[in-house]
CSV table of C-alpha atoms in Angstrom, one decimal:
chain,number,residue,atom,x,y,z
A,186,MET,CA,4.1,41.7,-14.5
A,187,ASP,CA,7.5,42.3,-16.2
A,188,ILE,CA,7.0,41.6,-19.9
A,189,GLN,CA,10.6,42.1,-20.9
A,190,PHE,CA,12.2,38.9,-22.3
A,191,THR,CA,15.1,37.6,-20.1
A,192,PRO,CA,17.9,35.6,-21.7
A,193,GLU,CA,16.2,32.5,-20.4
A,194,ASP,CA,13.0,33.5,-22.1
A,195,LEU,CA,14.8,34.1,-25.3
A,196,ALA,CA,16.4,30.7,-25.1
A,197,PHE,CA,13.0,29.1,-24.4
A,198,ARG,CA,11.5,30.9,-27.4
A,199,ASP,CA,14.3,29.5,-29.6
A,200,GLU,CA,13.7,26.0,-28.2
A,201,VAL,CA,9.9,26.2,-28.9
A,202,ARG,CA,10.5,27.6,-32.4
A,203,GLU,CA,13.0,24.8,-33.2
A,204,PHE,CA,10.7,22.1,-31.8
A,205,ILE,CA,7.8,23.3,-33.9
A,206,ALA,CA,9.9,23.5,-37.0
A,207,SER,CA,11.3,20.0,-36.6
A,208,GLU,CA,8.3,18.1,-35.1
A,209,HIS,CA,5.0,19.6,-36.3
A,210,PRO,CA,3.6,17.7,-39.3
A,211,LYS,CA,4.6,19.9,-42.3
A,212,ASP,CA,1.4,19.2,-44.2
A,213,LEU,CA,-0.7,20.6,-41.3
A,214,LEU,CA,1.1,23.9,-40.8
A,215,GLY,CA,-0.9,26.9,-41.9
A,216,ILE,CA,-4.3,25.2,-42.0
A,217,ARG,CA,-6.5,27.9,-40.5
A,218,TYR,CA,-9.9,26.2,-40.7
A,219,ARG,CA,-10.4,23.3,-38.3
A,220,GLN,CA,-13.6,22.2,-40.0
A,221,HIS,CA,-11.5,20.9,-42.9
A,222,LEU,CA,-9.4,18.6,-40.7
A,223,LYS,CA,-9.8,14.9,-40.1
A,224,ARG,CA,-9.9,13.4,-36.6
A,225,GLU,CA,-6.3,12.1,-36.8
A,226,ASP,CA,-5.1,15.5,-38.1
A,227,ILE,CA,-6.5,17.3,-35.1
A,228,LEU,CA,-5.0,14.8,-32.7
A,229,ALA,CA,-1.5,14.6,-34.3
A,230,TRP,CA,0.0,17.8,-32.8
A,231,HIS,CA,-1.7,17.1,-29.4
A,232,GLN,CA,0.1,13.7,-29.3
A,233,ILE,CA,3.4,15.1,-30.3
A,234,LEU,CA,3.2,17.7,-27.5
A,235,HIS,CA,2.1,15.1,-25.0
A,236,GLN,CA,5.2,13.0,-25.8
A,237,LYS,CA,7.3,16.1,-25.3
A,238,GLY,CA,5.6,16.9,-22.0
A,239,TRP,CA,4.3,20.2,-23.3
A,240,ILE,CA,0.6,19.5,-23.7
A,241,ALA,CA,-0.7,21.1,-20.5
A,242,PRO,CA,1.0,24.4,-19.8
A,243,ASN,CA,-1.8,25.6,-17.6
A,244,TRP,CA,-2.1,22.6,-15.4
A,245,PRO,CA,-0.4,22.2,-12.0
A,246,VAL,CA,2.8,20.2,-12.2
A,247,GLU,CA,1.5,17.4,-10.0
A,248,TYR,CA,-1.2,16.6,-12.6
A,249,GLY,CA,1.1,16.8,-15.6
A,250,GLY,CA,1.6,20.5,-16.2
A,251,THR,CA,4.8,22.0,-17.5
A,252,GLY,CA,5.6,24.3,-14.6
A,253,TRP,CA,6.2,27.1,-17.1
A,254,THR,CA,6.1,30.8,-16.0
A,255,PRO,CA,3.4,33.0,-17.3
A,256,MET,CA,5.9,34.5,-19.8
A,257,GLN,CA,6.9,31.0,-21.0
A,258,ARG,CA,3.2,30.2,-21.6
A,259,TYR,CA,2.8,33.5,-23.4
A,260,ILE,CA,5.9,32.7,-25.6
A,261,PHE,CA,4.6,29.2,-26.4
A,262,SER,CA,1.2,30.5,-27.5
A,263,GLU,CA,2.9,33.2,-29.6
A,264,GLU,CA,5.2,30.8,-31.3
A,265,CYS,CA,2.3,28.3,-32.1
A,266,ALA,CA,0.3,31.1,-33.6
A,267,ARG,CA,3.2,32.5,-35.6
A,268,ALA,CA,3.8,29.0,-37.1
A,269,GLU,CA,0.1,28.4,-37.5
A,270,THR,CA,0.2,25.0,-35.8
A,271,VAL,CA,-3.0,22.9,-35.4
A,272,THR,CA,-5.1,24.4,-32.6
A,273,ILE,CA,-5.2,22.1,-29.6
A,274,LEU,CA,-8.8,21.3,-28.6
A,275,PRO,CA,-9.8,23.1,-25.4
A,276,PHE,CA,-12.6,20.8,-24.1
A,277,GLY,CA,-10.4,18.4,-22.2
A,278,LEU,CA,-7.3,20.4,-21.4
A,279,ASN,CA,-8.7,23.8,-20.7
A,280,MET,CA,-12.2,23.1,-19.6
A,281,VAL,CA,-13.1,19.7,-18.0
A,282,GLY,CA,-9.5,19.0,-17.0
A,283,PRO,CA,-9.3,21.9,-14.5
A,284,VAL,CA,-12.7,21.0,-13.2
A,285,ILE,CA,-11.6,17.4,-12.5
A,286,TYR,CA,-8.3,18.3,-10.8
A,287,THR,CA,-9.9,21.1,-8.7
A,288,PHE,CA,-13.2,19.4,-7.7
A,289,GLY,CA,-12.9,15.8,-8.7
A,290,SER,CA,-12.4,12.8,-6.4
A,291,PRO,CA,-8.9,11.1,-6.2
A,292,GLU,CA,-10.3,8.3,-8.2
A,293,GLN,CA,-11.6,10.6,-10.9
A,294,LYS,CA,-8.3,12.4,-11.1
A,295,GLU,CA,-6.4,9.2,-11.4
A,296,HIS,CA,-8.7,7.8,-14.1
A,297,PHE,CA,-9.4,10.8,-16.3
A,298,LEU,CA,-6.5,13.2,-16.1
A,299,PRO,CA,-3.9,11.0,-17.8
A,300,LYS,CA,-6.4,10.1,-20.6
A,301,ILE,CA,-7.0,13.8,-21.2
A,302,LEU,CA,-3.3,14.5,-21.5
A,303,SER,CA,-2.7,11.6,-23.9
A,304,ALA,CA,-5.9,12.4,-25.9
A,305,GLU,CA,-7.2,8.8,-25.3
A,306,HIS,CA,-10.3,10.7,-24.2
A,307,TRP,CA,-11.7,13.2,-26.7
A,308,TRP,CA,-14.1,15.5,-24.8
A,309,CYS,CA,-17.0,17.6,-26.0
A,310,GLN,CA,-19.2,20.0,-24.0
A,311,GLY,CA,-22.8,19.3,-23.0
A,312,TYR,CA,-24.0,22.7,-21.8
A,313,SER,CA,-26.3,24.5,-24.3
A,314,GLU,CA,-29.8,23.3,-25.1
A,315,PRO,CA,-32.4,24.4,-27.6
A,316,GLU,CA,-34.1,26.5,-24.9
A,317,ALA,CA,-31.0,27.2,-22.8
A,318,GLY,CA,-28.2,29.0,-24.5
A,319,SER,CA,-26.9,32.1,-22.8
A,320,ASP,CA,-29.6,31.5,-20.1
A,321,LEU,CA,-27.9,28.3,-19.3
A,322,ALA,CA,-29.6,27.9,-15.9
A,323,SER,CA,-32.9,27.2,-17.7
A,324,LEU,CA,-31.6,23.9,-19.0
A,325,ARG,CA,-34.1,21.0,-19.0
A,326,THR,CA,-31.9,17.9,-19.3
A,327,THR,CA,-32.6,15.8,-16.3
A,328,ALA,CA,-30.6,13.3,-14.2
A,329,VAL,CA,-32.6,11.0,-11.9
A,330,LEU,CA,-30.8,8.8,-9.3
A,331,ASP,CA,-31.7,5.1,-9.7
A,332,GLY,CA,-29.7,2.9,-7.4
A,333,ASP,CA,-26.0,3.5,-8.2
A,334,GLU,CA,-26.7,5.2,-11.5
A,335,TYR,CA,-28.2,8.4,-12.8
A,336,VAL,CA,-30.6,8.2,-15.7
A,337,ILE,CA,-30.1,11.2,-18.0
A,338,ASN,CA,-32.7,12.4,-20.5
A,339,GLY,CA,-32.7,15.5,-22.7
A,340,GLN,CA,-30.9,17.2,-25.6
A,341,LYS,CA,-27.8,19.3,-25.9
A,342,THR,CA,-27.0,21.5,-28.9
A,343,TRP,CA,-24.0,23.1,-30.7
A,344,THR,CA,-21.9,20.2,-29.4
A,345,THR,CA,-18.6,21.0,-31.1
A,346,LEU,CA,-16.9,17.9,-32.8
A,347,ALA,CA,-19.2,15.5,-31.0
A,348,GLN,CA,-18.9,13.3,-34.1
A,349,PHE,CA,-15.3,12.6,-33.0
A,350,ALA,CA,-15.7,12.6,-29.2
A,351,ASN,CA,-15.8,9.6,-26.9
A,352,TRP,CA,-16.6,11.5,-23.7
A,353,ILE,CA,-18.9,14.5,-22.9
A,354,PHE,CA,-19.3,16.6,-19.8
A,355,VAL,CA,-22.9,17.3,-19.1
A,356,LEU,CA,-24.9,19.7,-17.0
A,357,ALA,CA,-28.2,18.1,-15.9
A,358,ARG,CA,-31.0,19.0,-13.5
A,359,THR,CA,-31.0,16.8,-10.4
A,360,ASP,CA,-33.5,18.9,-8.4
A,361,PRO,CA,-36.4,20.2,-10.4
A,362,GLU,CA,-37.9,22.0,-7.4
A,363,ALA,CA,-34.8,24.1,-6.6
A,364,LYS,CA,-34.0,27.5,-8.0
A,365,PRO,CA,-32.6,27.3,-11.5
A,366,GLN,CA,-28.9,27.5,-10.6
A,367,ALA,CA,-29.3,25.5,-7.4
A,368,GLY,CA,-30.6,22.1,-8.8
A,369,ILE,CA,-27.9,21.3,-11.4
A,370,SER,CA,-25.2,18.6,-11.3
A,371,PHE,CA,-22.1,18.0,-13.4
A,372,PHE,CA,-21.6,14.6,-15.0
A,373,LEU,CA,-18.9,12.8,-17.1
A,374,VAL,CA,-20.5,10.6,-19.7
A,375,ASP,CA,-19.1,8.0,-22.0
A,376,MET,CA,-20.4,8.8,-25.5
A,377,ASN,CA,-20.6,5.1,-26.2
A,378,THR,CA,-23.2,4.6,-23.5
A,379,PRO,CA,-26.5,3.2,-24.9
A,380,GLY,CA,-29.0,6.1,-25.5
A,381,VAL,CA,-26.4,8.7,-26.6
A,382,SER,CA,-26.9,9.8,-30.2
A,383,VAL,CA,-25.5,12.6,-32.3
A,384,ARG,CA,-27.0,14.5,-35.2
A,385,PRO,CA,-25.0,16.9,-37.3
A,386,ILE,CA,-25.9,20.6,-37.8
A,387,LYS,CA,-24.7,22.2,-41.0
A,388,LEU,CA,-23.3,25.7,-40.5
A,389,ILE,CA,-23.8,28.9,-42.5
A,390,ASP,CA,-20.4,28.4,-44.3
A,391,GLY,CA,-21.4,24.8,-45.3
A,392,SER,CA,-19.1,23.1,-42.8
A,393,TYR,CA,-20.0,20.5,-40.2
A,394,GLU,CA,-18.4,21.1,-36.8
A,395,VAL,CA,-21.3,21.2,-34.4
A,396,ASN,CA,-24.1,18.8,-33.5
A,397,ASP,CA,-27.3,18.0,-31.6
A,398,THR,CA,-26.6,15.4,-28.9
A,399,PHE,CA,-29.5,13.4,-27.4
A,400,PHE,CA,-29.8,11.4,-24.2
A,401,ASP,CA,-32.5,8.8,-24.1
A,402,ASN,CA,-32.4,7.0,-20.7
A,403,VAL,CA,-28.6,7.1,-20.6
A,404,ARG,CA,-27.4,5.4,-17.4
A,405,VAL,CA,-24.3,7.0,-15.9
A,406,PRO,CA,-22.5,5.6,-12.8
A,407,ARG,CA,-22.9,7.7,-9.7
A,408,GLU,CA,-19.1,8.0,-9.4
A,409,ASN,CA,-19.1,9.9,-12.7
A,410,MET,CA,-20.7,12.9,-11.0
A,411,ILE,CA,-18.2,15.7,-10.2
A,412,GLY,CA,-18.3,16.9,-6.6
A,413,GLU,CA,-21.7,17.2,-4.8
A,414,GLU,CA,-25.1,16.8,-6.2
A,415,ASN,CA,-26.9,20.1,-7.1
A,416,GLN,CA,-23.5,22.0,-6.9
A,417,GLY,CA,-22.9,21.7,-10.7
A,418,TRP,CA,-23.5,25.4,-11.3
A,419,THR,CA,-20.4,26.2,-9.2
A,420,TYR,CA,-18.3,23.9,-11.3
A,421,ALA,CA,-19.9,25.1,-14.5
A,422,LYS,CA,-19.0,28.8,-13.7
A,423,PHE,CA,-15.4,27.7,-12.9
A,424,LEU,CA,-15.1,26.0,-16.3
A,425,LEU,CA,-16.6,28.9,-18.2
A,426,GLY,CA,-14.0,31.2,-16.7
A,427,HIS,CA,-11.2,29.1,-18.1
A,428,GLU,CA,-13.0,28.8,-21.4
A,429,ARG,CA,-13.5,32.5,-21.9
A,430,VAL,CA,-9.9,33.3,-21.3
A,431,GLY,CA,-9.0,30.9,-24.1
A,432,ILE,CA,-11.6,32.2,-26.4
A,433,ALA,CA,-9.8,35.6,-26.5
A,434,GLY,CA,-7.3,34.1,-28.9
A,435,VAL,CA,-4.9,37.0,-28.8
A,436,ALA,CA,-1.9,35.2,-30.4
A,437,ARG,CA,-3.9,33.8,-33.3
A,438,SER,CA,-5.5,37.2,-33.9
A,439,LYS,CA,-2.1,38.8,-34.2
A,440,THR,CA,-1.2,36.3,-36.9
A,441,ALA,CA,-4.6,36.9,-38.7
A,442,LEU,CA,-4.1,40.6,-38.6
A,443,GLY,CA,-0.7,40.2,-40.2
A,444,TYR,CA,-2.4,38.3,-43.1
A,445,VAL,CA,-4.9,41.2,-43.6
A,446,ARG,CA,-2.0,43.7,-43.7
A,447,ASP,CA,-0.3,41.6,-46.4
A,448,MET,CA,-3.6,41.5,-48.4
A,449,ALA,CA,-3.8,45.3,-48.1
A,450,VAL,CA,-0.3,45.7,-49.5
A,451,HIS,CA,-1.2,43.6,-52.6
A,452,GLU,CA,-4.7,44.9,-53.3
A,453,LEU,CA,-4.7,48.2,-55.3
A,454,ILE,CA,-7.2,51.1,-55.5
A,455,ASP,CA,-6.5,53.3,-58.5
A,456,GLY,CA,-2.9,51.9,-58.5
A,457,ILE,CA,-2.4,52.7,-54.8
A,458,PRO,CA,-2.0,49.8,-52.2
A,459,LEU,CA,-5.1,49.5,-50.0
A,460,ALA,CA,-2.7,49.6,-47.0
A,461,GLU,CA,-2.0,53.3,-47.9
A,462,GLU,CA,-5.6,54.3,-48.3
A,463,ASP,CA,-6.5,56.5,-45.3
A,464,GLY,CA,-9.7,54.9,-44.3
A,465,PHE,CA,-8.5,51.3,-44.5
A,466,SER,CA,-5.2,52.0,-42.8
A,467,ALA,CA,-7.0,53.7,-40.0
A,468,LYS,CA,-9.2,50.6,-39.5
A,469,LEU,CA,-6.1,48.4,-39.4
A,470,ALA,CA,-4.4,50.7,-36.8
A,471,GLU,CA,-7.5,50.8,-34.6
A,472,VAL,CA,-7.7,47.0,-34.5
A,473,GLU,CA,-4.0,46.7,-33.8
A,474,ILE,CA,-4.3,49.2,-30.9
A,475,ASP,CA,-7.2,47.3,-29.4
A,476,LEU,CA,-5.4,44.0,-29.8
A,477,THR,CA,-2.3,45.3,-28.1
A,478,ALA,CA,-4.4,46.5,-25.1
A,479,LEU,CA,-6.1,43.1,-25.0
A,480,GLU,CA,-2.8,41.4,-25.0
A,481,PHE,CA,-1.7,43.3,-21.9
A,482,THR,CA,-5.0,42.3,-20.2
A,483,GLU,CA,-4.4,38.7,-21.1
A,484,LEU,CA,-0.9,38.9,-19.6
A,485,ARG,CA,-2.2,40.3,-16.4
A,486,ALA,CA,-4.8,37.4,-16.2
A,487,LEU,CA,-2.0,34.9,-16.8
A,488,ALA,CA,0.1,36.4,-14.0
A,489,ALA,CA,-2.8,36.3,-11.6
A,490,GLU,CA,-3.6,32.7,-12.5
A,491,SER,CA,0.0,31.7,-11.8
A,492,GLN,CA,-0.5,33.0,-8.3
A,493,GLY,CA,-3.5,30.8,-7.7
A,494,HIS,CA,-6.3,33.3,-8.7
A,495,ALA,CA,-9.1,31.8,-10.7
A,496,PRO,CA,-10.3,33.9,-13.7
A,497,GLY,CA,-12.9,36.5,-12.6
A,498,ALA,CA,-14.4,39.4,-14.4
A,499,GLU,CA,-11.3,39.7,-16.6
A,500,ALA,CA,-12.4,36.5,-18.2
A,501,SER,CA,-15.5,38.2,-19.5
A,502,ILE,CA,-13.5,41.2,-20.6
A,503,LEU,CA,-11.1,39.0,-22.6
A,504,LYS,CA,-14.0,37.1,-24.1
A,505,ILE,CA,-15.9,40.2,-25.2
A,506,ARG,CA,-12.9,42.1,-26.7
A,507,GLY,CA,-11.2,39.1,-28.0
A,508,THR,CA,-14.2,37.9,-30.1
A,509,GLU,CA,-15.1,41.4,-31.3
A,510,ILE,CA,-11.5,41.8,-32.5
A,511,GLN,CA,-11.6,38.4,-34.2
A,512,GLN,CA,-14.8,39.4,-36.1
A,513,ARG,CA,-13.4,42.8,-37.1
A,514,ILE,CA,-10.3,41.2,-38.5
A,515,THR,CA,-12.4,38.8,-40.7
A,516,GLU,CA,-14.5,41.8,-41.8
A,517,LEU,CA,-11.3,43.7,-42.9
A,518,ALA,CA,-10.1,40.6,-44.8
A,519,VAL,CA,-13.4,40.5,-46.7
A,520,GLU,CA,-13.2,44.2,-47.4
A,521,ALA,CA,-9.6,43.9,-48.6
A,522,VAL,CA,-10.3,41.1,-51.1
A,523,ALA,CA,-13.5,42.8,-52.2
A,524,HIS,CA,-15.2,40.9,-55.1
A,525,TYR,CA,-12.6,38.1,-55.0
A,526,GLY,CA,-14.1,37.0,-51.7
A,527,PHE,CA,-17.4,36.0,-53.2
A,528,PRO,CA,-16.6,32.6,-54.7
A,529,LYS,CA,-16.7,29.9,-52.0
A,530,GLU,CA,-13.7,27.8,-51.1
A,531,PRO,CA,-13.5,24.6,-53.1
A,532,SER,CA,-14.1,21.4,-51.0
A,533,GLU,CA,-14.2,17.7,-51.5
A,534,ASP,CA,-18.0,17.9,-51.4
A,535,ASP,CA,-18.4,20.7,-54.0
A,536,THR,CA,-16.5,20.3,-57.2
A,537,THR,CA,-18.4,23.1,-58.8
A,538,ALA,CA,-17.0,25.8,-56.5
A,539,LEU,CA,-15.1,28.5,-58.4
A,540,GLU,CA,-11.6,29.6,-57.6
A,541,VAL,CA,-10.7,33.0,-59.0
A,542,GLY,CA,-8.5,35.8,-57.9
A,543,PRO,CA,-5.4,35.7,-55.6
A,544,GLU,CA,-4.8,32.7,-53.3
A,545,TYR,CA,-5.2,34.8,-50.2
A,546,ALA,CA,-8.8,35.6,-51.1
A,547,ILE,CA,-9.8,31.9,-50.8
A,548,GLY,CA,-11.7,31.3,-47.6
A,549,ALA,CA,-12.0,34.9,-46.6
A,550,VAL,CA,-15.8,34.8,-46.6
A,551,ASP,CA,-16.0,31.3,-45.1
A,552,ASN,CA,-13.9,32.5,-42.2
A,553,TYR,CA,-16.0,35.6,-41.8
A,554,LEU,CA,-19.1,33.5,-41.6
A,555,GLN,CA,-17.5,31.1,-39.2
A,556,MET,CA,-16.4,33.9,-36.8
A,557,ARG,CA,-20.0,35.2,-36.4
A,558,LYS,CA,-20.4,32.6,-33.7
A,559,THR,CA,-17.6,33.8,-31.5
A,560,SER,CA,-19.6,36.5,-29.8
A,561,ILE,CA,-22.3,34.0,-29.0
A,562,TYR,CA,-20.6,30.8,-27.8
A,563,GLY,CA,-19.0,30.5,-24.3
A,564,GLY,CA,-21.7,32.8,-23.0
A,565,SER,CA,-22.9,35.6,-25.4
A,566,ASN,CA,-21.2,39.0,-25.1
A,567,GLU,CA,-24.4,40.5,-23.9
A,568,ILE,CA,-24.3,38.1,-20.9
A,569,GLN,CA,-20.6,38.9,-20.3
A,570,ARG,CA,-21.4,42.6,-20.1
A,571,ASN,CA,-24.0,41.8,-17.4
A,572,ILE,CA,-21.4,39.8,-15.5
A,573,ILE,CA,-19.0,42.7,-15.6
A,574,ALA,CA,-21.7,45.1,-14.5
A,575,LYS,CA,-22.4,42.9,-11.4
A,576,MET,CA,-18.9,41.9,-10.5
A,577,VAL,CA,-17.0,45.1,-11.2
A,578,LEU,CA,-19.6,47.9,-11.0
A,579,GLY,CA,-21.9,46.4,-8.5
A,580,LEU,CA,-25.0,47.0,-10.5
């Protein structure tokens, strides 16, 4: 694809930049750690974009999409990253939404899609289980048809922000005798249904973002199953392809790398800026080169998607390289701030936390610890390499 900005692209960039500057809540710009935000904070920017008609750049126009070109979508993500806007949650817009408008019934599209766009429905993901993470096909949660309802029993884990969600999309086994991938169905479940319960999981950095979610004889209307019974694995793979493209996070990584460069300019070694030290500057350059290469891969994926091609092996490539780069950037940040990174970031729950050193050192270690998860969620990077080996190399 042609990645040169046309005059129209530049005008669009100016429009996006002006809109963010004038409409994004000022007190929420530059907040890099979602786990510190309240429910209303996370939803604020979503609702503003919805009112503007900009909330679903990747959706078809007939379902509420913007009709933007791949370059306009790229510009929009770049400008949001540059301004450090609140990150829009992917579970409704980028994950279950495309499943519904691709495989759902007309009634499901009419009911669910507008509520995803408006954020009336806050979705979370019911995929992973204690014994079924990267090996998702070994899931044990069951759904048994009883009249016009399915009765779901089981447990999901690592359910991001389930404490705020009012809907969850769930993979459950509907044919226990079938091969692992063949007996799974895809359900849309109201979190307020009797029998659904949520238990928090405290993360290594002390934050609370993920949960265990339990289903105890949860009755779900038959019409809340997507597509055909026992075909859920097909829909699950489709969803994961969209998720993995988003996980790459190229635009946000470019912003984060800029922060590390600024750190390295201010941190001194024997009176010399760290940015001029051969070893550290070489590491920065290597990450920047890899990030640029990944950006071109993402642009090719966007161009292919705009022509109707669903993400394939490139989704796994983006996921692997994107998450590795994210982790390397956080490692460089910790290396740059050195001993100043040790004291934990102050929080409402811990008034004894120390705050020493420069402001840019605060949160460096917390962010490093948070980003350890990125190479695991969305399908571990080991599994993604297996996918590439099969789809691309035919192994």
